[in-house]
PDB file of C-alpha atoms in Angstrom:
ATOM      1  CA  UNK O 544       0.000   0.000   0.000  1.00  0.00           C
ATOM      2  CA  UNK O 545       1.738   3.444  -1.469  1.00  0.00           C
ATOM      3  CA  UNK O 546       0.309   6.190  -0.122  1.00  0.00           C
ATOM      4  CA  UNK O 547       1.526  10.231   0.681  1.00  0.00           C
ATOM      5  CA  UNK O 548       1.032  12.825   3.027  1.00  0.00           C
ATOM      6  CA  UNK O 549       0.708  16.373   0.306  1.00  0.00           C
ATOM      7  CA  UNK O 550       0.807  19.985   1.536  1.00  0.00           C
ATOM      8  CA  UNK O 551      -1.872  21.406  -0.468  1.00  0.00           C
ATOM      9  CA  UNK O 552      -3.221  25.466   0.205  1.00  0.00           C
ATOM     10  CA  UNK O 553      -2.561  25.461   3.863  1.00  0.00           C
ATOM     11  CA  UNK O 554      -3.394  21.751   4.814  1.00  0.00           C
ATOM     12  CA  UNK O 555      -1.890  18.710   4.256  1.00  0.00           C
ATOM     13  CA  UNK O 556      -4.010  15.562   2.803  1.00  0.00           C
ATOM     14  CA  UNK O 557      -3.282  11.894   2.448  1.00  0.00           C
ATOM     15  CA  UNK O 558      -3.718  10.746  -0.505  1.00  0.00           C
ATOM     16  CA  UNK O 559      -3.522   7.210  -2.811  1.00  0.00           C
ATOM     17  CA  UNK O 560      -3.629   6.951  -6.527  1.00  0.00           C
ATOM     18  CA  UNK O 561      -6.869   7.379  -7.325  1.00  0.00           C
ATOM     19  CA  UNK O 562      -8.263   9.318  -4.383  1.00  0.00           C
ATOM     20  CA  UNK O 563     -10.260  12.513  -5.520  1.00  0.00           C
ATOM     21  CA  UNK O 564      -9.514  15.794  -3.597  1.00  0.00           C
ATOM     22  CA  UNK O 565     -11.379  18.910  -3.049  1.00  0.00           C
ATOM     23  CA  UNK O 566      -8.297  21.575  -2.687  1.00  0.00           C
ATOM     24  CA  UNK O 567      -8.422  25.387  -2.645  1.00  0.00           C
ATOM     25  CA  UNK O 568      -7.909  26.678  -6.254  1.00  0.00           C
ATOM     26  CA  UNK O 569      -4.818  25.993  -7.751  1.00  0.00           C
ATOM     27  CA  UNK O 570      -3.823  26.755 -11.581  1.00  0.00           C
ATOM     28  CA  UNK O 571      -3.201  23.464 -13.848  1.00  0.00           C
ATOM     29  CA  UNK O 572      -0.758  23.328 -16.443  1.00  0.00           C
ATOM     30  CA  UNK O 573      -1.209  23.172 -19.779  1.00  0.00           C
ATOM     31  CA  UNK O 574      -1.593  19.561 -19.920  1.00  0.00           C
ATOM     32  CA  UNK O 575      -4.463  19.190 -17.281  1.00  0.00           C
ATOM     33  CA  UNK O 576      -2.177  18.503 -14.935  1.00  0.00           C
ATOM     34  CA  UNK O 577      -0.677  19.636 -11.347  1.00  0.00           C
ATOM     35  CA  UNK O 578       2.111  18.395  -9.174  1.00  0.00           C
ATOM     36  CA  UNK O 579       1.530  18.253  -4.821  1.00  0.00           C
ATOM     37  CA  UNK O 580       4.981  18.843  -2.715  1.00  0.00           C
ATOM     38  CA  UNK O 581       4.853  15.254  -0.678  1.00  0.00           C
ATOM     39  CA  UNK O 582       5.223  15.908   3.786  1.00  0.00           C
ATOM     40  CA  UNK O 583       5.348  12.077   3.687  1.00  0.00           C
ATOM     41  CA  UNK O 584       5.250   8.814   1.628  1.00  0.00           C
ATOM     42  CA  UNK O 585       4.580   5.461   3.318  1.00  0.00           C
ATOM     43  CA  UNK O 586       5.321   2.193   1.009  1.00  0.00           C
ATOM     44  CA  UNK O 587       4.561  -0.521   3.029  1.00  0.00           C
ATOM     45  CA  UNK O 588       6.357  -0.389   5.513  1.00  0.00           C
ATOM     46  CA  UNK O 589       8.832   1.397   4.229  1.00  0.00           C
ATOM     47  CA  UNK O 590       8.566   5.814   5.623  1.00  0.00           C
ATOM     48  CA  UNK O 591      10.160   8.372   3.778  1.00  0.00           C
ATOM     49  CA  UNK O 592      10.296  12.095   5.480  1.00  0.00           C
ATOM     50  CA  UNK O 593      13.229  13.432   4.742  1.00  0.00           C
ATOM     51  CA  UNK O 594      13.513  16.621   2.916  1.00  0.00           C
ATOM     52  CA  UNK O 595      16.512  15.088   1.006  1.00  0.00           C
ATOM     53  CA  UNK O 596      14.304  12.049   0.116  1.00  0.00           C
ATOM     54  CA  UNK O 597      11.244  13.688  -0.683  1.00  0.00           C
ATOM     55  CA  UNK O 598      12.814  16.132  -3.427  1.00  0.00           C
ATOM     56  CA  UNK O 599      13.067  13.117  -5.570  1.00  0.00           C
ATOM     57  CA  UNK O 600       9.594  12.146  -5.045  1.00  0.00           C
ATOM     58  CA  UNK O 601       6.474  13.628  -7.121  1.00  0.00           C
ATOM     59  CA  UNK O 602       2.684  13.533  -6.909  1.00  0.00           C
ATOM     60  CA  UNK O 603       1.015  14.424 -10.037  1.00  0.00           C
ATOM     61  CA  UNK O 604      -3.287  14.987 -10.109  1.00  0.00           C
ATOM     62  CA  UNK O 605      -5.103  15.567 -12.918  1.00  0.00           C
ATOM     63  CA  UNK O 606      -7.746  18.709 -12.637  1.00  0.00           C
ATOM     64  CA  UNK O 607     -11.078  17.466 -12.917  1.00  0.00           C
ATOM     65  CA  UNK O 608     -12.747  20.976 -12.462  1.00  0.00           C
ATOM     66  CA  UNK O 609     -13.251  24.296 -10.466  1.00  0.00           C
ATOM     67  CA  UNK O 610     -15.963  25.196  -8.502  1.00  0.00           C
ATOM     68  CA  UNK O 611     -17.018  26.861  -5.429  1.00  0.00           C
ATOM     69  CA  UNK O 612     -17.256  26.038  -1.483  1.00  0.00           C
ATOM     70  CA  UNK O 613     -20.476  26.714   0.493  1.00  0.00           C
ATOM     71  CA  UNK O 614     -21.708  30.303   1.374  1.00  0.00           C
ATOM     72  CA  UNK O 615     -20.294  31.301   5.267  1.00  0.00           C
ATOM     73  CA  UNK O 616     -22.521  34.795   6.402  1.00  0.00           C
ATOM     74  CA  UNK O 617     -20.320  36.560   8.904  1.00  0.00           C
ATOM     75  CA  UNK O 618     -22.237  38.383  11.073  1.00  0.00           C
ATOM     76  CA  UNK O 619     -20.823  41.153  13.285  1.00  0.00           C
ATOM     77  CA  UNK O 620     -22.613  43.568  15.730  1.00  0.00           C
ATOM     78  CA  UNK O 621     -22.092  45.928  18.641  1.00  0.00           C
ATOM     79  CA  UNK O 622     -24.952  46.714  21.069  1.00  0.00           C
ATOM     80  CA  UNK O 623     -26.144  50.414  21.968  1.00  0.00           C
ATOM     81  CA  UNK O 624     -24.181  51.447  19.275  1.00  0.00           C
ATOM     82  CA  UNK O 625     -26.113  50.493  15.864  1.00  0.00           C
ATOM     83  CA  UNK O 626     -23.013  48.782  14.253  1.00  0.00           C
ATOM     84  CA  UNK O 627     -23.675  45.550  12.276  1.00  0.00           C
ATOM     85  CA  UNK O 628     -22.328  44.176   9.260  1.00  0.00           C
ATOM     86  CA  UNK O 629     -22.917  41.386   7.082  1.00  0.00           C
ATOM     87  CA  UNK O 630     -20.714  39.934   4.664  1.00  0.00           C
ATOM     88  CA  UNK O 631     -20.641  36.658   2.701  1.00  0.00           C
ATOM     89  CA  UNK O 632     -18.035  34.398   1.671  1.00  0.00           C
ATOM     90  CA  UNK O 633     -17.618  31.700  -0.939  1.00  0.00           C
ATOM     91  CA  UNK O 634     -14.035  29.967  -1.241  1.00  0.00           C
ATOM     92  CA  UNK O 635     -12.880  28.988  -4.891  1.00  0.00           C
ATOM     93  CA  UNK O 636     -11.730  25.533  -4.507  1.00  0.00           C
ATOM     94  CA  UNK O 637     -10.211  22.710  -7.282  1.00  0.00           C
ATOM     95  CA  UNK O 638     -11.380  18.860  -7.589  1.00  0.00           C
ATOM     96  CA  UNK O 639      -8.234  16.815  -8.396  1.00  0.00           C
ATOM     97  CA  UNK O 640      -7.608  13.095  -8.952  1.00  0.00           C
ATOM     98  CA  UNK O 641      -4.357  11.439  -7.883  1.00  0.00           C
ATOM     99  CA  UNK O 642      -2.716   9.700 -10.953  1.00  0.00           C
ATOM    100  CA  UNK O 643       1.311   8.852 -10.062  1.00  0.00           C
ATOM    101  CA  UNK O 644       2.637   8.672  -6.811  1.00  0.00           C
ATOM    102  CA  UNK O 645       6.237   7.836  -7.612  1.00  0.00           C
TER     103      UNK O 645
END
């Protein structure tokens, strides 16, 4: 069982070939395509973490689309002093499908 630890927009995921991802938007190349810096790669039982190690190693996903998160409302307000505010908030976010891990 391969599978890697990715730093993607903040977080980090696990990931296996073939796992679909919801990360925050990120540009493909012109191919489709997108590479995720591995944290960690397991192979059995085999761990890799290493900075040395891991500059050899490369996830590639495949974009399968861009859309959009759920609305958040923030909400703010002050009593006695007739301050509120409302504001919305939609984060643009990327679908990606693990193809290499290798």
């Amino acid at each position: 069982m391969v599978y890697a630890i990715v730093r993607a927009g903040g977080r980090q995921e696990k990931v296996e070939v073939g796992t679909v991802v919801t990360l925050d938007r990120i540009a493909a190349g012109e191919d489709g395509t997108v590479k995720l810096a591995p944290v960690l790669l397991v192979d059995g039982e085999k761990v890799t973490h290493a900075a040395a190690e891991l500059a050899d190693v490369t996830v590639t996903a495949e974009v399968l689309g861009d859309l959009r998160g759920k609305k958040i409302v923030i909400q703010k307000f002050k009593n006695k002093t007739g301050y509120k505010k409302r504001q919305g908030h939609r984060q643009e976010l990327t679908r990606v499908r693990v193809t290499a891990i290798g």
